[in-house]
mmCIF file of C-alpha atoms and ligand atoms in Angstrom:
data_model
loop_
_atom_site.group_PDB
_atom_site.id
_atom_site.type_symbol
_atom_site.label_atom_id
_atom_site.label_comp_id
_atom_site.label_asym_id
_atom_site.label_seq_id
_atom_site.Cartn_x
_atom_site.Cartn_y
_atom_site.Cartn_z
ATOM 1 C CA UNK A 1 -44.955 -70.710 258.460
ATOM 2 C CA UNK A 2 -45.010 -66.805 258.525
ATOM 3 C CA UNK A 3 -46.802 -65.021 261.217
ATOM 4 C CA UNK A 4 -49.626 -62.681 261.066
ATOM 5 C CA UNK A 5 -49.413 -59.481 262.768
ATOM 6 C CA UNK A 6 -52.109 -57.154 263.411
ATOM 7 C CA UNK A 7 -51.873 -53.127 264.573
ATOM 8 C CA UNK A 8 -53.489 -54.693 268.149
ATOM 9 C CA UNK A 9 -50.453 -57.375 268.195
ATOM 10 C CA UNK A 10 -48.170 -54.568 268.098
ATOM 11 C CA UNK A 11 -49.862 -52.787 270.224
ATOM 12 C CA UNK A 12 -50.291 -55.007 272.955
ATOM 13 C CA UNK A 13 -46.595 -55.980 272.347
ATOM 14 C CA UNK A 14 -45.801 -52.336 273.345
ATOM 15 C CA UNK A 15 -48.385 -52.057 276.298
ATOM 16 C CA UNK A 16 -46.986 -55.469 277.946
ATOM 17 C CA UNK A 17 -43.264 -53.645 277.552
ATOM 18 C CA UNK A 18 -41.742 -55.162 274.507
ATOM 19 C CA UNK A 19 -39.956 -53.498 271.659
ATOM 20 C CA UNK A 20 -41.986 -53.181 268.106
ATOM 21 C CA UNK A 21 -38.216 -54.225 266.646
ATOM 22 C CA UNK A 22 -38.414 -57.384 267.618
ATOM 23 C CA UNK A 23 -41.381 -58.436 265.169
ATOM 24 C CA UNK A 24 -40.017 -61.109 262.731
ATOM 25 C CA UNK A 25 -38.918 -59.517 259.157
ATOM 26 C CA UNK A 26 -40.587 -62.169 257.064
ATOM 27 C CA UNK A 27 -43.931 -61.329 259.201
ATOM 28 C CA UNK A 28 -46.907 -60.666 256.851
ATOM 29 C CA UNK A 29 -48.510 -57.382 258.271
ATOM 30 C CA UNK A 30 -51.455 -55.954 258.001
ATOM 31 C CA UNK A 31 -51.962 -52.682 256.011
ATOM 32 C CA UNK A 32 -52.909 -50.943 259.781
ATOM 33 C CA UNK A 33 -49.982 -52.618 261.336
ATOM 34 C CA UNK A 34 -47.407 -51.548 258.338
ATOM 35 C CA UNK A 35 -48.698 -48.465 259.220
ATOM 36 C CA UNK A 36 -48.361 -48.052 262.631
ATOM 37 C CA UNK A 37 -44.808 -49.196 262.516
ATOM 38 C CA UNK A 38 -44.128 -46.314 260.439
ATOM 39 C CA UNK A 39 -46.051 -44.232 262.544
ATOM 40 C CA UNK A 40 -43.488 -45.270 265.614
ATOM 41 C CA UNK A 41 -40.463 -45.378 263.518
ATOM 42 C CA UNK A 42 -41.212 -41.770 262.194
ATOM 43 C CA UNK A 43 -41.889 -40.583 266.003
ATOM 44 C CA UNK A 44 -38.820 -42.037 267.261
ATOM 45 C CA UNK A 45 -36.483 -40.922 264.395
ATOM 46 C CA UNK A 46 -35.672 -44.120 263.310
ATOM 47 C CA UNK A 47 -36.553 -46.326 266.563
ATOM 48 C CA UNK A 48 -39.811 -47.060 267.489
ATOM 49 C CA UNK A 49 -41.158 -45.457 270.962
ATOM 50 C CA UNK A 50 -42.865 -47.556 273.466
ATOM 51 C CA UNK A 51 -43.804 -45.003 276.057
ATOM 52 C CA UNK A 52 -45.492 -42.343 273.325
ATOM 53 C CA UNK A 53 -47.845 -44.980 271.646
ATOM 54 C CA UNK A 54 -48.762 -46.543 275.095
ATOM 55 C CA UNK A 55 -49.829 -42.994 275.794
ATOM 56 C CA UNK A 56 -51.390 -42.201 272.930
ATOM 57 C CA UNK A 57 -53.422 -45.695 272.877
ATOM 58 C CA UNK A 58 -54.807 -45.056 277.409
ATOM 59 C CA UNK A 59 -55.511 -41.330 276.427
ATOM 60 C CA UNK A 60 -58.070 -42.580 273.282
ATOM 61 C CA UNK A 61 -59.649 -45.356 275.603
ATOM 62 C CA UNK A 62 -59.841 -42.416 278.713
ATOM 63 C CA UNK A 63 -61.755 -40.092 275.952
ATOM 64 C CA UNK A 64 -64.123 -42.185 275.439
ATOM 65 C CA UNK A 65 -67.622 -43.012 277.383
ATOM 66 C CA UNK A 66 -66.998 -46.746 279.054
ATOM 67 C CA UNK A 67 -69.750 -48.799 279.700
ATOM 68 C CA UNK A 68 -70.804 -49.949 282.806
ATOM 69 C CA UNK A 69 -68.656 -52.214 284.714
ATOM 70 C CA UNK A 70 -70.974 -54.979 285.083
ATOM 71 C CA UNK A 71 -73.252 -55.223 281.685
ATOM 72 C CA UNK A 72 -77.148 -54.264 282.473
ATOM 73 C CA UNK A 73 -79.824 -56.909 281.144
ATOM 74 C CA UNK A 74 -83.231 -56.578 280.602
ATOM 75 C CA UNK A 75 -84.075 -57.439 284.291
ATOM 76 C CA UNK A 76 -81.685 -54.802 285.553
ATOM 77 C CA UNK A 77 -84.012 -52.551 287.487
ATOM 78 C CA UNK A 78 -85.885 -49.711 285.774
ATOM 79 C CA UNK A 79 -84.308 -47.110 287.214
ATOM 80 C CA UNK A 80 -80.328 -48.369 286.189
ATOM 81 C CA UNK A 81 -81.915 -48.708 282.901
ATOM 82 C CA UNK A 82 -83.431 -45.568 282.505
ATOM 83 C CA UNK A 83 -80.076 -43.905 283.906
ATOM 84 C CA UNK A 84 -78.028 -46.225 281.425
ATOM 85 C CA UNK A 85 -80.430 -44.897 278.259
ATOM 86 C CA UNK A 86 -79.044 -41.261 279.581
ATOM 87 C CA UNK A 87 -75.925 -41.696 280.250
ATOM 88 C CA UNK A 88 -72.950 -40.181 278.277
ATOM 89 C CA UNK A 89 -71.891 -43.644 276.937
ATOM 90 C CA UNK A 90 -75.371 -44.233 275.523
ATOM 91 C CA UNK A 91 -75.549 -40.401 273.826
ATOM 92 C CA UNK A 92 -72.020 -41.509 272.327
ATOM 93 C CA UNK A 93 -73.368 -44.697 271.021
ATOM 94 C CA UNK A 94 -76.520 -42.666 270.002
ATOM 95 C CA UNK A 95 -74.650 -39.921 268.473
ATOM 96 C CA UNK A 96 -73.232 -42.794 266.401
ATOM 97 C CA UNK A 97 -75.964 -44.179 264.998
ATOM 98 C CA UNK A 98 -77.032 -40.767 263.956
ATOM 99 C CA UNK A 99 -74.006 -39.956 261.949
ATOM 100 C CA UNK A 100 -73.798 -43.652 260.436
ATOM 101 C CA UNK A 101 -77.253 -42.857 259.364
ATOM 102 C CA UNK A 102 -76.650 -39.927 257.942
ATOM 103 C CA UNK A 103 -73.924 -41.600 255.746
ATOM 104 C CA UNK A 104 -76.300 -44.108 254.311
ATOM 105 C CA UNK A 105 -78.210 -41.374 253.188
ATOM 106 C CA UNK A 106 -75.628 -39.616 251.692
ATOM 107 C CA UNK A 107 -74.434 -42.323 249.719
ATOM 108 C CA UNK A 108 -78.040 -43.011 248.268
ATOM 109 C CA UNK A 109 -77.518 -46.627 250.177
ATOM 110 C CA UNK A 110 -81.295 -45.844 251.970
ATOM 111 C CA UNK A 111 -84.529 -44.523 250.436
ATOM 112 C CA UNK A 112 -88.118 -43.015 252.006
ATOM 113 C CA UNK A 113 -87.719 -44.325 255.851
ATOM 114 C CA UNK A 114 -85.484 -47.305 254.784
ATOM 115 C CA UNK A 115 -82.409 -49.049 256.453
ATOM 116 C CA UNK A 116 -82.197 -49.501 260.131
ATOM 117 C CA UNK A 117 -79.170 -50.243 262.454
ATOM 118 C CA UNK A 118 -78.749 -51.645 265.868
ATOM 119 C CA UNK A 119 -75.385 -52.055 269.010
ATOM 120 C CA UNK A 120 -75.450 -54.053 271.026
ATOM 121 C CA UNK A 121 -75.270 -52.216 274.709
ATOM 122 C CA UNK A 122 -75.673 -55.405 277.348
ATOM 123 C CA UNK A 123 -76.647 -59.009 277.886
ATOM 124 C CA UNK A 124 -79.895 -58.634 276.000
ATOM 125 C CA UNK A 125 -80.182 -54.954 275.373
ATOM 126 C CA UNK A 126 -79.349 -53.583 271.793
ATOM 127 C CA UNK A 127 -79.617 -49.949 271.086
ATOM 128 C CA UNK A 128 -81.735 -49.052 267.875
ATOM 129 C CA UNK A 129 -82.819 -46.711 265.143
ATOM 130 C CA UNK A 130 -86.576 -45.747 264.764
ATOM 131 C CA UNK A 131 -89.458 -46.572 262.338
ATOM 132 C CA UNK A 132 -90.871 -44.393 260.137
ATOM 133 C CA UNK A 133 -88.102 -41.507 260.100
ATOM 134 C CA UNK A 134 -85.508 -40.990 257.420
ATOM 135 C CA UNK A 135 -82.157 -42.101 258.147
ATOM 136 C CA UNK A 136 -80.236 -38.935 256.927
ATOM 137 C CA UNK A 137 -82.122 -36.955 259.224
ATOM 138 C CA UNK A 138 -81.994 -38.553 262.970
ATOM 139 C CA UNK A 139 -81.431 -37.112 266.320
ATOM 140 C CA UNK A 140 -80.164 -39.219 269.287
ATOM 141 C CA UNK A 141 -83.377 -38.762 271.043
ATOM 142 C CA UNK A 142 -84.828 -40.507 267.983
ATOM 143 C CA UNK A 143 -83.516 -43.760 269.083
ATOM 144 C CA UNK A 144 -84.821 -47.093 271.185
ATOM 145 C CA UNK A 145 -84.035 -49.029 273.929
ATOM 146 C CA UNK A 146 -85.108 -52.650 273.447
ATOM 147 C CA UNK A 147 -84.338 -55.939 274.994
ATOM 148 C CA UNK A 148 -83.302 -59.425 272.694
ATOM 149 C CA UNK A 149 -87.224 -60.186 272.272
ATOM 150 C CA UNK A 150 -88.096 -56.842 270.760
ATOM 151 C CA UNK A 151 -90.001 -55.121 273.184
ATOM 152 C CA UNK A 152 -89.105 -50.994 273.350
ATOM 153 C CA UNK A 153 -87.600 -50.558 276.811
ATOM 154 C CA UNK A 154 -87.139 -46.719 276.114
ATOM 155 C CA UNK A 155 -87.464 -43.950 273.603
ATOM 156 C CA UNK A 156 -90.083 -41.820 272.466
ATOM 157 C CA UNK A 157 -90.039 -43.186 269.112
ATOM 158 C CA UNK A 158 -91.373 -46.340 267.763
ATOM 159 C CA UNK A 159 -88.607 -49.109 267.165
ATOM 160 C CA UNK A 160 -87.629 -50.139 263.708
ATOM 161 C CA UNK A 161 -89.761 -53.057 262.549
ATOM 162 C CA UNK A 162 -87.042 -54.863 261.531
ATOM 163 C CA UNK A 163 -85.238 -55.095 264.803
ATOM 164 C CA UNK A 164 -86.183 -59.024 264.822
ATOM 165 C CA UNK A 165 -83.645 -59.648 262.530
ATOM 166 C CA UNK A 166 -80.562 -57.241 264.618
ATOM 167 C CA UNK A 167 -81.392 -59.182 267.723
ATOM 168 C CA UNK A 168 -81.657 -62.759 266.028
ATOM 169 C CA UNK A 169 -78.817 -62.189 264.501
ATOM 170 C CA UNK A 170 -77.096 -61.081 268.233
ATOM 171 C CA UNK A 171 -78.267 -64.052 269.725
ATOM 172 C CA UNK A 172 -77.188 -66.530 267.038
ATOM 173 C CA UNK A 173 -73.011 -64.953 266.738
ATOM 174 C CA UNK A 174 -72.208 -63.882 270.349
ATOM 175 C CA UNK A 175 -69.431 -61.698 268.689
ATOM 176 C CA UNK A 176 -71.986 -59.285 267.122
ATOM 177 C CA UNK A 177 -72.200 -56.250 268.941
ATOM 178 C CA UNK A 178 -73.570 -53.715 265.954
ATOM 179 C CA UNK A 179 -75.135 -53.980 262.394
ATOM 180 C CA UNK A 180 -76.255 -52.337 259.900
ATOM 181 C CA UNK A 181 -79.359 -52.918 257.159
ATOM 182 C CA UNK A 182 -79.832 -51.171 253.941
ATOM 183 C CA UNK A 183 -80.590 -50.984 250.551
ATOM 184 C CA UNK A 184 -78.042 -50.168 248.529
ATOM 185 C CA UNK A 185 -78.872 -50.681 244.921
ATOM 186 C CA UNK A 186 -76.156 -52.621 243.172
ATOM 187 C CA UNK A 187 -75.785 -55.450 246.257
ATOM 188 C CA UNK A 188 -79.391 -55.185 246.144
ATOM 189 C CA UNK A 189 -79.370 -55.939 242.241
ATOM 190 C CA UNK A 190 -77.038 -58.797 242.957
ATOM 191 C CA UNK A 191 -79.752 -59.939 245.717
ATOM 192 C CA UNK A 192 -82.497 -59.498 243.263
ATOM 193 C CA UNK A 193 -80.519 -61.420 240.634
ATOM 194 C CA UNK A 194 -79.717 -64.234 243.320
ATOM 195 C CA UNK A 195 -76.307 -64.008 242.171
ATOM 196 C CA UNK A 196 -73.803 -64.347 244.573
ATOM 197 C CA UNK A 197 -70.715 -61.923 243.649
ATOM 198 C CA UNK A 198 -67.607 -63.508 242.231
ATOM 199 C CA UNK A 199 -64.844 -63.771 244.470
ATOM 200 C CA UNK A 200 -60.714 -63.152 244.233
ATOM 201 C CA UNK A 201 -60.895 -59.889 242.057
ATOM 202 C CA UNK A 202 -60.135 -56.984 244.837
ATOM 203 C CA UNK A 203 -58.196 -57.673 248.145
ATOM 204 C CA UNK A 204 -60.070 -55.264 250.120
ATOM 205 C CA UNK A 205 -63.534 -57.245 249.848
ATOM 206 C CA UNK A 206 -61.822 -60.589 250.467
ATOM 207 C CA UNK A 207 -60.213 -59.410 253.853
ATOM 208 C CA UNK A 208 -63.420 -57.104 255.143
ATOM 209 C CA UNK A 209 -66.113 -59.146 253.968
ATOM 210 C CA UNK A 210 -67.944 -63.088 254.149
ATOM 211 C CA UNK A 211 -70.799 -62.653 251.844
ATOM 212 C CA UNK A 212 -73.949 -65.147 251.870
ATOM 213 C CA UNK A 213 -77.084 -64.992 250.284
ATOM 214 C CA UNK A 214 -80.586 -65.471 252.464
ATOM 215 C CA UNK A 215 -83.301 -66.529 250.665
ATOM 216 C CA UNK A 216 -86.656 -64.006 250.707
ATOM 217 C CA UNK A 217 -89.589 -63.359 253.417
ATOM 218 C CA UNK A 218 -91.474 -60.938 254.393
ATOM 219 C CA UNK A 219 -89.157 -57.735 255.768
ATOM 220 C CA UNK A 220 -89.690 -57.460 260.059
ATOM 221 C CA UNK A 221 -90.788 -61.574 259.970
ATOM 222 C CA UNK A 222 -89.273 -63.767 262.816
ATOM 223 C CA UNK A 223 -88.620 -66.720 259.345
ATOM 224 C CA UNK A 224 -86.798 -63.364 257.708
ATOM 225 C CA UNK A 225 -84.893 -63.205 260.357
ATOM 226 C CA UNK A 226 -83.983 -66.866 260.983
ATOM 227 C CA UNK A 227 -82.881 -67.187 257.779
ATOM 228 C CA UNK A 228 -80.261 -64.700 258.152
ATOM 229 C CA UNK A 229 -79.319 -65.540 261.967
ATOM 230 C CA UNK A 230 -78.447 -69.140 260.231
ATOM 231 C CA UNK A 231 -75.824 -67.452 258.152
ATOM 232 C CA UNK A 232 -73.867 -65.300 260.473
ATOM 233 C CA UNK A 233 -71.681 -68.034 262.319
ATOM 234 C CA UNK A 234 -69.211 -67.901 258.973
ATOM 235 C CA UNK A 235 -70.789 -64.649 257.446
ATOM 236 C CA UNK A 236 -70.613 -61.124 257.971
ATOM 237 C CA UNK A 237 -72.009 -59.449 255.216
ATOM 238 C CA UNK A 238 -75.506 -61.182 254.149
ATOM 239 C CA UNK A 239 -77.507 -60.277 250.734
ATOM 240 C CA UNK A 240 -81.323 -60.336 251.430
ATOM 241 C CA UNK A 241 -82.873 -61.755 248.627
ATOM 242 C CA UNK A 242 -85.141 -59.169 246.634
ATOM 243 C CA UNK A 243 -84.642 -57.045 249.372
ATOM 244 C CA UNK A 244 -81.110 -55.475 250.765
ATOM 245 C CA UNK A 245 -77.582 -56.262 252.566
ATOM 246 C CA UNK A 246 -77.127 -56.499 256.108
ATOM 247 C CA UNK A 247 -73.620 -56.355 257.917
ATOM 248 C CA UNK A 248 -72.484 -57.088 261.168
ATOM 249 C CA UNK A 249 -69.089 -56.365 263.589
ATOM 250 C CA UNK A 250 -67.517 -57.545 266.261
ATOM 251 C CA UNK A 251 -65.763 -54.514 266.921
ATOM 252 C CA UNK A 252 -68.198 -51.425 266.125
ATOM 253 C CA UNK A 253 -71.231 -49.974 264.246
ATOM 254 C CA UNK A 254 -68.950 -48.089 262.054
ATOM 255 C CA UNK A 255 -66.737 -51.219 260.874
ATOM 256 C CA UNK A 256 -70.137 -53.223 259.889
ATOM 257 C CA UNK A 257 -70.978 -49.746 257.869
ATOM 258 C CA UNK A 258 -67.267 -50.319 256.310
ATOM 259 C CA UNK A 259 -68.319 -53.463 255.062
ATOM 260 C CA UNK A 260 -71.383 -51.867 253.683
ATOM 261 C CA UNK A 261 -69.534 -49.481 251.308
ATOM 262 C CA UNK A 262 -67.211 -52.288 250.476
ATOM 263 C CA UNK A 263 -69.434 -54.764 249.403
ATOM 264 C CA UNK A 264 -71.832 -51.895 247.573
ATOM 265 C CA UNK A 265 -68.083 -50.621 245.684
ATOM 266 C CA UNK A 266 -67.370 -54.259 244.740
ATOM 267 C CA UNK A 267 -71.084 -54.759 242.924
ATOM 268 C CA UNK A 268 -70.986 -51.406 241.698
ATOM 269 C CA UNK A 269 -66.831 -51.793 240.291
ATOM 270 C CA UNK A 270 -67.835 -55.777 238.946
ATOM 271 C CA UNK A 271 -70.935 -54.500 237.322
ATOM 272 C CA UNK A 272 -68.773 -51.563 235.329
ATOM 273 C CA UNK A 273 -66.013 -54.393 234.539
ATOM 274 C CA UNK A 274 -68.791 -56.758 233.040
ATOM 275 C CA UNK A 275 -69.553 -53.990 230.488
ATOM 276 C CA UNK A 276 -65.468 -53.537 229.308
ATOM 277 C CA UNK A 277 -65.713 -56.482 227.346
ATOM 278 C CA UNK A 278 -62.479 -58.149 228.230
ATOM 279 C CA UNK A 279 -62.808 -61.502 230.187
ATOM 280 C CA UNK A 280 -62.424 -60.074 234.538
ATOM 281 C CA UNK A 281 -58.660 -60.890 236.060
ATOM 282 C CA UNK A 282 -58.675 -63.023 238.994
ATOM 283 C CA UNK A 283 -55.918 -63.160 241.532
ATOM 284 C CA UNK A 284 -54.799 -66.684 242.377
ATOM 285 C CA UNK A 285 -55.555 -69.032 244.919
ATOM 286 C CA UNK A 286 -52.241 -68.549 246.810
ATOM 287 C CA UNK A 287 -52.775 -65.070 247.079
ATOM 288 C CA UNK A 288 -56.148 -64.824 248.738
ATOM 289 C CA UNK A 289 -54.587 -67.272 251.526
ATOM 290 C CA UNK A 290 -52.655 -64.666 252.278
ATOM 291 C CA UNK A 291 -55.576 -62.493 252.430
ATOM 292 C CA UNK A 292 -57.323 -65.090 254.308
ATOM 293 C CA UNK A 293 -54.348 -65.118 256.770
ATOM 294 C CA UNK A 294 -54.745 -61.545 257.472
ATOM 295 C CA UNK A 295 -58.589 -60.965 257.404
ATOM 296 C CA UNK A 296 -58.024 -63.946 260.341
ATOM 297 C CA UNK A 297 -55.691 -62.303 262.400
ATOM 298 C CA UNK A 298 -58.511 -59.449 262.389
ATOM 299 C CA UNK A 299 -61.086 -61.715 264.049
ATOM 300 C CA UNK A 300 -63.444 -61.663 260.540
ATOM 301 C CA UNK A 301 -65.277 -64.676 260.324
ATOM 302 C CA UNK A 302 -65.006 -66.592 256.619
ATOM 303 C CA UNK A 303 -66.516 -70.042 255.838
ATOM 304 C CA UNK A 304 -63.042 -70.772 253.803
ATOM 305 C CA UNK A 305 -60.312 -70.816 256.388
ATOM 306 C CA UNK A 306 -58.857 -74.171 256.228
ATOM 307 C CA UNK A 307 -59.583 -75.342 252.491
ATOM 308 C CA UNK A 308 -57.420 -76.046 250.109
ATOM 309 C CA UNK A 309 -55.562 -73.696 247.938
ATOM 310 C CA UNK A 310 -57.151 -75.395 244.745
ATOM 311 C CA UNK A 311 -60.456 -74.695 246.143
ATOM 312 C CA UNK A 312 -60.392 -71.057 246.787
ATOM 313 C CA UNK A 313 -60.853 -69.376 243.493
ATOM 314 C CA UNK A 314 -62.928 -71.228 241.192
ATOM 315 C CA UNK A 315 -65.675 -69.297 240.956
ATOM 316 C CA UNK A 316 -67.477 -71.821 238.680
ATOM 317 C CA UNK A 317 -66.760 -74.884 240.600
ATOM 318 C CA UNK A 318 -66.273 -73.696 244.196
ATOM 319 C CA UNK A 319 -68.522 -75.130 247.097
ATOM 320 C CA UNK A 320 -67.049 -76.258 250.194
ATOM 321 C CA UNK A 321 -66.387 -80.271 249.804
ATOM 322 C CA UNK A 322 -65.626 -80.054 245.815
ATOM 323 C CA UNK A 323 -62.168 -82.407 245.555
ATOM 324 C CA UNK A 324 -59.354 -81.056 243.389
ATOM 325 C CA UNK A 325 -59.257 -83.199 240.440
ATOM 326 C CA UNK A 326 -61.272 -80.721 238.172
ATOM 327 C CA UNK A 327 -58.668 -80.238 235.434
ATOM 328 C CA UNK A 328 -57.908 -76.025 235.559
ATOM 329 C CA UNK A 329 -59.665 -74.030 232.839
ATOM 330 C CA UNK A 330 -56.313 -73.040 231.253
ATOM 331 C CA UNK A 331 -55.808 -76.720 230.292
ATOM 332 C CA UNK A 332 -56.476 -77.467 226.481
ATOM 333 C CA UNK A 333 -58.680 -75.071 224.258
ATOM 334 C CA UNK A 334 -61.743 -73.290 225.359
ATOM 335 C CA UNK A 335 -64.682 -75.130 224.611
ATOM 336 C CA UNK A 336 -66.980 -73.620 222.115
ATOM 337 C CA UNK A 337 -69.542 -72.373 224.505
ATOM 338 C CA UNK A 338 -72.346 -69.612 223.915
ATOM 339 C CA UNK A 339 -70.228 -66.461 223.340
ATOM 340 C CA UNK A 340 -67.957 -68.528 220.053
ATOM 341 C CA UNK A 341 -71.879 -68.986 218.738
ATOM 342 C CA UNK A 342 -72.773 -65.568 218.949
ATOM 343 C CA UNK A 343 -69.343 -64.397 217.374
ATOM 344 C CA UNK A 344 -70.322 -67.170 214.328
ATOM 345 C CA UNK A 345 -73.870 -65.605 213.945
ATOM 346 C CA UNK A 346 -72.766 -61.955 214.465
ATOM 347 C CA UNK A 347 -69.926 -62.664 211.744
ATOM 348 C CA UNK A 348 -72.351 -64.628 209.232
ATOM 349 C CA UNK A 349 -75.033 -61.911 209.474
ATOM 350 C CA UNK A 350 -72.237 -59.353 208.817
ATOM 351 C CA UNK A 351 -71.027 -61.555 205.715
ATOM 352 C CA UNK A 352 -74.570 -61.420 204.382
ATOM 353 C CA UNK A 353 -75.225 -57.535 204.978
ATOM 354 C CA UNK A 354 -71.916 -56.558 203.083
ATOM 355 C CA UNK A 355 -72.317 -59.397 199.981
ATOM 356 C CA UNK A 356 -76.355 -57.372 200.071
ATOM 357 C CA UNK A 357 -73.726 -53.811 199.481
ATOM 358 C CA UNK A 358 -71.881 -55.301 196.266
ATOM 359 C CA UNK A 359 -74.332 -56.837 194.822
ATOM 360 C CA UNK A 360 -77.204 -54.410 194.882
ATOM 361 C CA UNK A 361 -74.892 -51.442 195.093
HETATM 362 ZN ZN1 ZN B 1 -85.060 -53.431 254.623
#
């Protein structure tokens, strides 16, 4: 079976002292990894070099703010929390949430004071965005300190109402540690629509995102935010119904934005396919397991690791459990089915008009 290797398996290959030649040639890597080979071979005129990526990878970890040493929780004393809310690493972590916010704005993915986001920052602790303010136009004092059952530890702002959901989704996947909710309108649509996207048409949705569909309640509810929590042990990108998307990571606020544009540029690229009249290309079954075996190796949860190739693609007929003995749709002739009637009418209505021409001239 071929291996799956990730940029961080090359990396840590290199940290523990081995030599980025030695990865097996029929590997399958992942686009970061393919590139960070290059990266090393280009550096090293030919060779990869150990010593210069090691470097490069302690002085990016030494730039940043680290958390404390041993994680705060909500019955930290006051004083470590209020020095924790003001520390550097929280006014990096602040000065994220800012900028993602400002990016949901831009890209029209948030209207009047929508969309909130929230990281995770200890045991229990999650920092958040405010109520009431626009998105595009936050400061990091703007933002909350709250603990896992919603009450504001700090911040001069009012939390976001919808913070339930962020922490119920937290406690539910341990592996959260930041998300992000929106609206952006052609997920939305297919949220409105109750239609859950089609699947196998564009690689980079497959590896980035596990999408699920939660059913509707009131927005800032505890049952709203159940109903998601349910969803996120095998899903990481969740359409609200009538309502929005919300996306979650286990590696940082800006990958569950990621998954944010890609699900929005999947809707958005299906919906403009639907109108080219030509029946939508799938990729086969074979070769979303190999997507599968990547978006894996990345730590990205999916409910269909582990099924059978036969089961992966049919977008009609897949739920998890089907069996395999549904004969394949390119077996025999299509059956006449709605759009062969509406061809028949369109053409006898057509007939009719131009017999109307010759005869009545
Ligand atoms: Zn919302």
């Amino acid at each position: 079976m071929k291996t799956v290797v990730s940029a961080r398996d090359i990396e840590e290959l290199i940290r523990s002292g081995g030599d980025a030649n030695s990865v097996p040639a029929d590997a399958i890597l992942t686009p970061s990894a393919r590139d960070l080979l290059r990266d090393l071979e280009m550096e090293g005129g030919g060779k990869p070099k150990p010593a210069a990526a090691a470097k490069a990878a302690a002085a990016m970890a030494a730039d940043k703010p680290q958390p404390p040493a041993k994680p705060l929780t909500s019955q930290s004393p006051k004083a470590e929390l209020q020095a924790f809310f003001h520390s550097p690493y929280c006014a990096d972590l602040k000065q994220q949430l800012v900028e993602i916010g400002r990016r949901l704005w831009g890209r029209a993915y948030v209207d009047g004071n929508g969309g909130n986001l929230a990281i995770r920052v200890g045991d229990d602790l999650a920092l958040c965005t405010p109520t009431l303010v626009s998105k595009g136009f936050m400061k990091p004092e703007d933002m909350c300190l709250v603990d896992f059952a919603g009450n504001q530890l700090f911040g001069s702002k009012k939390r976001t109402s919808e913070i339930l959901m962020h922490l119920q989704m937290m406690k539910q996947q341990p592996k959260d540690v930041a998300s992000v909710h929106c609206h952006p309108p052609y997920a939305t649509a297919f949220a409105v629509a109750g239609v859950l996207p089609p699947t196998c048409m564009i690689p980079e949705y497959e590896v980035f995102c596990a999408v699920a569909l939660a059913p509707y309640r009131t927005p800032g509810t505890p049952e709203m935010g159940k109903l998601v929590a349910d969803l996120v042990d095998k899903h990481n990108t969740i359409l609200m119904a009538n309502h929005g998307v919300v996306t979650w990571s286990h590696n940082n606020l800006e990958e569950a934005y990621w998954r944010m544009e890609i699900v929005e540029a999947y809707c958005r690229t299906l919906m403009v396919a639907a109108q080219l009249g030509k029946p939508m290309n799938t990729f086969s079954s074979g070769q979303l397991k190999d997507l599968l075996k990547i978006k894996q190796s990345l730590g990205f949860v999916d409910p269909r690791y582990g099924l059978r190739e036969c089961e992966l693609c049919d977008n009609d007929e897949w739920r998890p459990g089907v069996t395999c003995a549904v004969p394949g749709k390119a077996d025999g002739p299509a059956p006449a089915g709605p759009d062969s009637e509406a061809e028949a009418v369109v053409q006898a209505v057509t007939d009719q008009i131009l017999a109307k021409m010759k005869g009545g001239g």
